[in-house]
Coordinates of N, CA, C and O in Angstrom, one line a residue:
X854 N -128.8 14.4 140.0 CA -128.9 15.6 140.8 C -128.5 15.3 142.2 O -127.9 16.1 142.9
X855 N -129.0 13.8 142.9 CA -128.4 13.8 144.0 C -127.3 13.5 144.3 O -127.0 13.6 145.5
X856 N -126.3 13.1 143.5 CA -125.0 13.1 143.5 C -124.4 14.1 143.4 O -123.6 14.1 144.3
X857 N -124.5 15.2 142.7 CA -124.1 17.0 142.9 C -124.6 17.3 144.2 O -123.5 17.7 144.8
X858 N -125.5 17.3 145.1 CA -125.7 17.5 146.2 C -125.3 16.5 147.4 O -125.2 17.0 148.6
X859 N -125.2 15.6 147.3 CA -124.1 14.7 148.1 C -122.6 15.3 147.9 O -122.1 16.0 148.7
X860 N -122.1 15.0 146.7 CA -120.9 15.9 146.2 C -120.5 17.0 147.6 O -119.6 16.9 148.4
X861 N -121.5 18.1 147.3 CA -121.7 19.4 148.0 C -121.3 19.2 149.8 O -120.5 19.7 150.6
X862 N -122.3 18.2 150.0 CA -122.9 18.4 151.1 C -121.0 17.5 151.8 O -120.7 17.5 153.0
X863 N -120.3 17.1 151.0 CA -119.5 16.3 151.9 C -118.4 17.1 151.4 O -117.3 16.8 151.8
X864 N -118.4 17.8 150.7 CA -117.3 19.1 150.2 C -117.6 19.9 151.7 O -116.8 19.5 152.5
X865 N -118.4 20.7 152.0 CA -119.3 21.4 152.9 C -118.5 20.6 154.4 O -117.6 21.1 155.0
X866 N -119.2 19.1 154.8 CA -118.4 18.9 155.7 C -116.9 19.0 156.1 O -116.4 19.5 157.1
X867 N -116.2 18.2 154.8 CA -114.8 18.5 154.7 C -114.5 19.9 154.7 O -113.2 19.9 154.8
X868 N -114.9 21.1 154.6 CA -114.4 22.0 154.5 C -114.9 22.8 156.5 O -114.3 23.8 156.9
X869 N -115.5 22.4 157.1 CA -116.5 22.6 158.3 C -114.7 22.0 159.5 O -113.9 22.4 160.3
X870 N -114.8 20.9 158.7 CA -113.3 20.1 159.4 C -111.8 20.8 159.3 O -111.0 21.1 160.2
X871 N -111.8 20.8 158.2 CA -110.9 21.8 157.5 C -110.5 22.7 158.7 O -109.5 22.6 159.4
X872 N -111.8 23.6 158.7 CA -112.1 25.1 159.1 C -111.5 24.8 161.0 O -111.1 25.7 161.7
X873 N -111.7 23.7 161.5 CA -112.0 23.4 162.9 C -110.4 22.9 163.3 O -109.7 23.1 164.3
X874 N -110.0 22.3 161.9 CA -108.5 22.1 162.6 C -107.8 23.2 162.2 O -106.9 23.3 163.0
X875 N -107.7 24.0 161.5 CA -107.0 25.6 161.3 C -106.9 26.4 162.6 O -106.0 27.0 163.1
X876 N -108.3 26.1 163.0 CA -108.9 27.0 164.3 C -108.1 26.4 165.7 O -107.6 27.0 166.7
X877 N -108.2 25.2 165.6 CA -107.7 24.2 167.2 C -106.1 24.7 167.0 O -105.6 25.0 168.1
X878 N -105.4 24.7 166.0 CA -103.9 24.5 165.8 C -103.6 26.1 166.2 O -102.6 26.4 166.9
X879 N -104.6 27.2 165.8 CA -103.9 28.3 166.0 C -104.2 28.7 167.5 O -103.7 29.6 168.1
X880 N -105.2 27.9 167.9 CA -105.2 28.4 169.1 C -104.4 27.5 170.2 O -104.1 28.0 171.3
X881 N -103.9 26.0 170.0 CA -102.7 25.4 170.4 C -101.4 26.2 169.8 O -100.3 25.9 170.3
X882 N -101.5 27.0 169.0 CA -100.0 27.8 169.1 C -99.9 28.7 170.2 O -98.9 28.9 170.8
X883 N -101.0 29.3 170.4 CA -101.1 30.5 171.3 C -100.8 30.0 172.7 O -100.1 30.6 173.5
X884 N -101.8 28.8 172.9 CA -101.4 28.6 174.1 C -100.1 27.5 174.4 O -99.9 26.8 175.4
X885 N -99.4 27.5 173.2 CA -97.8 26.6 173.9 C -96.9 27.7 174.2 O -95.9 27.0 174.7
X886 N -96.7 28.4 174.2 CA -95.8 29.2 175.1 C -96.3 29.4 176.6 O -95.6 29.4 177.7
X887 N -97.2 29.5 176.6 CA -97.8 29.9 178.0 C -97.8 28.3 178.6 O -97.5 28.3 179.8
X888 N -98.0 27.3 178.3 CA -97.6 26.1 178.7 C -96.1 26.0 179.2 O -95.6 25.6 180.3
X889 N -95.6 26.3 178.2 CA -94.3 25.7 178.7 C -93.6 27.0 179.9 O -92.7 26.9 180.7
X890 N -94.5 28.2 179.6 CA -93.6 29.3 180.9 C -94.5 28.6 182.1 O -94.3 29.3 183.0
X891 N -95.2 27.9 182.3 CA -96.2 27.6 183.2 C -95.1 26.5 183.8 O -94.4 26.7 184.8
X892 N -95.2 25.5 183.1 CA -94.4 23.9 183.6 C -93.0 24.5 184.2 O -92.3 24.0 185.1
X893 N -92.7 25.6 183.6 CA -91.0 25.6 184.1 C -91.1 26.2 185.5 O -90.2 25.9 186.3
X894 N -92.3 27.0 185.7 CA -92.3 27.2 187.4 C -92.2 26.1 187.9 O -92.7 25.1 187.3
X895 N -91.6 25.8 189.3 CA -91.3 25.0 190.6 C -92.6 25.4 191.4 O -92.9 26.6 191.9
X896 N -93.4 24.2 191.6 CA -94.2 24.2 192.5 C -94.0 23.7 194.0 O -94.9 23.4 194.8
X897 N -92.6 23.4 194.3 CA -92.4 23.0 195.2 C -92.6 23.5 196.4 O -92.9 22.7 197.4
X898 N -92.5 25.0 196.6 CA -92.1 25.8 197.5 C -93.6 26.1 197.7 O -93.8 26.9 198.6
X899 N -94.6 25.7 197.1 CA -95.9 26.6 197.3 C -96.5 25.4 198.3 O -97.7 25.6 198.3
X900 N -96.2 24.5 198.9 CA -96.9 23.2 199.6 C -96.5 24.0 200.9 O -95.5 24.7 201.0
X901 N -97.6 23.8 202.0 CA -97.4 23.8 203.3 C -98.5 23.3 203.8 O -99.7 23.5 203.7
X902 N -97.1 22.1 204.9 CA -98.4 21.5 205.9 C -99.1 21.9 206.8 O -98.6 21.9 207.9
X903 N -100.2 22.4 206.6 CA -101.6 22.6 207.7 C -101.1 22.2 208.8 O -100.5 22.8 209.7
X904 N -101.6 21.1 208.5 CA -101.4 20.3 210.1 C -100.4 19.5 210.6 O -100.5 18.3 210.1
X905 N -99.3 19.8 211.6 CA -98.4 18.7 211.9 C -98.8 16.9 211.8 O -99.8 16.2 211.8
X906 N -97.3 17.0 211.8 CA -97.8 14.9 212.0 C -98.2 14.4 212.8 O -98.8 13.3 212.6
X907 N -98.0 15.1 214.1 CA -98.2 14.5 215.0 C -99.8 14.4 215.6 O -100.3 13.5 216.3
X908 N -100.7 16.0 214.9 CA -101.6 15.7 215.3 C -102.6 15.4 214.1 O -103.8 15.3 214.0
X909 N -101.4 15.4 213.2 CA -102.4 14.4 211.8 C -102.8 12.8 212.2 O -103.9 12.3 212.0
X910 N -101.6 12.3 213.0 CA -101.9 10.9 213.4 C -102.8 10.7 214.6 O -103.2 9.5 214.7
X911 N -103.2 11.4 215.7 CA -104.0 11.6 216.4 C -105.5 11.7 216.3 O -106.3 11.1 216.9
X912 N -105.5 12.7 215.3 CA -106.6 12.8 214.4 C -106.8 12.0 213.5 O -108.0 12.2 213.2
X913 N -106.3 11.2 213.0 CA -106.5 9.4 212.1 C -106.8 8.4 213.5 O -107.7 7.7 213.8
X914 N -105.9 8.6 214.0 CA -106.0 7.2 215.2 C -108.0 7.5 215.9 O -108.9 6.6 215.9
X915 N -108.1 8.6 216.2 CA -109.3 8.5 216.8 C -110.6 9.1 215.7 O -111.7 9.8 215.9
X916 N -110.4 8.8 215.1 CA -111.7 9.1 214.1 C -112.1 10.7 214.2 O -113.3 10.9 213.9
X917 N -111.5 11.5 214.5 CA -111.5 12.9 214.5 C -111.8 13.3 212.9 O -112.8 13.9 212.6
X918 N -110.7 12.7 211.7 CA -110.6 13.4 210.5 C -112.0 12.9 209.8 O -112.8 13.7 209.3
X919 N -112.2 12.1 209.9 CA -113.8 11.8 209.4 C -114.9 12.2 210.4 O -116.0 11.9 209.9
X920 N -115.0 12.7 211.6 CA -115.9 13.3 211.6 C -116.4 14.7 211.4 O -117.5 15.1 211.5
X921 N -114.9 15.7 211.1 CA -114.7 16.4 210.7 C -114.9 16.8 209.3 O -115.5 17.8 209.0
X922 N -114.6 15.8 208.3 CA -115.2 15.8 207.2 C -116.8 15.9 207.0 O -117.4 16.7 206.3
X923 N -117.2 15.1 207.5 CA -118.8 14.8 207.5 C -119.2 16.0 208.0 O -120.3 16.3 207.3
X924 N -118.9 17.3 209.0 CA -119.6 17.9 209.2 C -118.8 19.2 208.9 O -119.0 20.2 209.6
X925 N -118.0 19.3 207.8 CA -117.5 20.2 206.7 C -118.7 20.2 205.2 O -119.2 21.1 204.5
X926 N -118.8 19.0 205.3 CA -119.6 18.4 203.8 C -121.1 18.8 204.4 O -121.7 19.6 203.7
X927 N -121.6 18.5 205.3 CA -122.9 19.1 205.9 C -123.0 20.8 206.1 O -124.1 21.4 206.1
X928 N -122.2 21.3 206.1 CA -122.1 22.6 206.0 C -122.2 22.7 204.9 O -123.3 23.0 204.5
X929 N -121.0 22.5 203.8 CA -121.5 22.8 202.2 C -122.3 22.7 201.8 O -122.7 23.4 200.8
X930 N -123.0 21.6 202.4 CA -124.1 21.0 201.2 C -125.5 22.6 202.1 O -126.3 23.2 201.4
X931 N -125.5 22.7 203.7 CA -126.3 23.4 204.0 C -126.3 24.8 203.0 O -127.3 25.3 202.6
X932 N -125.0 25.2 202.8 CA -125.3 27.2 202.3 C -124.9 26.3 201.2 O -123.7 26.4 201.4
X933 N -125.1 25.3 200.1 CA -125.6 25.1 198.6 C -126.7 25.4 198.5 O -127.3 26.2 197.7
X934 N -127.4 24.2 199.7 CA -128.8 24.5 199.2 C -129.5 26.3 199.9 O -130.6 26.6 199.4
X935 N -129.2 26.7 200.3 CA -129.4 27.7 201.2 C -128.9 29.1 199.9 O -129.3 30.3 200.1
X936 N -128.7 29.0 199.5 CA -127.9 29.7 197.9 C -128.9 29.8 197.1 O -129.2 31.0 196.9
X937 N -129.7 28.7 196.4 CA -130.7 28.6 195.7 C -132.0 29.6 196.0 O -132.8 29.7 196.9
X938 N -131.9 30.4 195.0 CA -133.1 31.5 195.1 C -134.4 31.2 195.5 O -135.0 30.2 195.2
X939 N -134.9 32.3 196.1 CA -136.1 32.4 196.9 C -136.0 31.4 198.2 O -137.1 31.1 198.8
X940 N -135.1 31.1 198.6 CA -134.9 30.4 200.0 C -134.7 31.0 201.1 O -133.8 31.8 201.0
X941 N -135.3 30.9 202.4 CA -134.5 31.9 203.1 C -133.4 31.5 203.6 O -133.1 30.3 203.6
X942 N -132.5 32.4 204.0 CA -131.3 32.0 204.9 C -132.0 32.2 206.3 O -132.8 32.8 206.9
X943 N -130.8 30.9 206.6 CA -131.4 31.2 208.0 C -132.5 30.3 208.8 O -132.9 30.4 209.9
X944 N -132.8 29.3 207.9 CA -134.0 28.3 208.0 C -133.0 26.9 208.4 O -133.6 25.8 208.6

């Protein structure tokens, strides 16, 4: 008897697998067209530098871009936690 239900139970799996690659492949058909109209856009044209070179290297030479950072990342992290319900804003 437990061999009919072993039997079952790995019929059951293989068929769970079966069911999971039918499902992955039809939904990898669906989305390979839309992949490939995606890649064939040129993203080149969508880049623009912010900030010149000259005052990118200014801003590296004197430690401007990291302090800048640090107190970009202190803001975030302030209205993260400032977000979290029942807090006030403003504290």
């Amino acid at each position: 008897m437990t061999a009919i239900l072993n039997l079952i139970y790995c019929w059951l799996l293989d068929l769970l697998a079966k069911l999971t690659d039918i499902a992955l492949n039809a939904w990898d058909s669906v989305l390979g067209p839309a992949d490939s109209i995606l890649t064939s856009i040129g993203t080149g044209s969508l880049t623009v530098p912010v900030i010149p070179a000259q005052y990118a290297w200014i801003l590296g030479a004197t430690g401007m871009a990291q302090a800048v950072a640090i107190i970009a990342t202190a803001m975030l992290v302030r209205f993260t936690l400032q977000s979290v319900p029942f807090v006030r804003w403003g504290s």
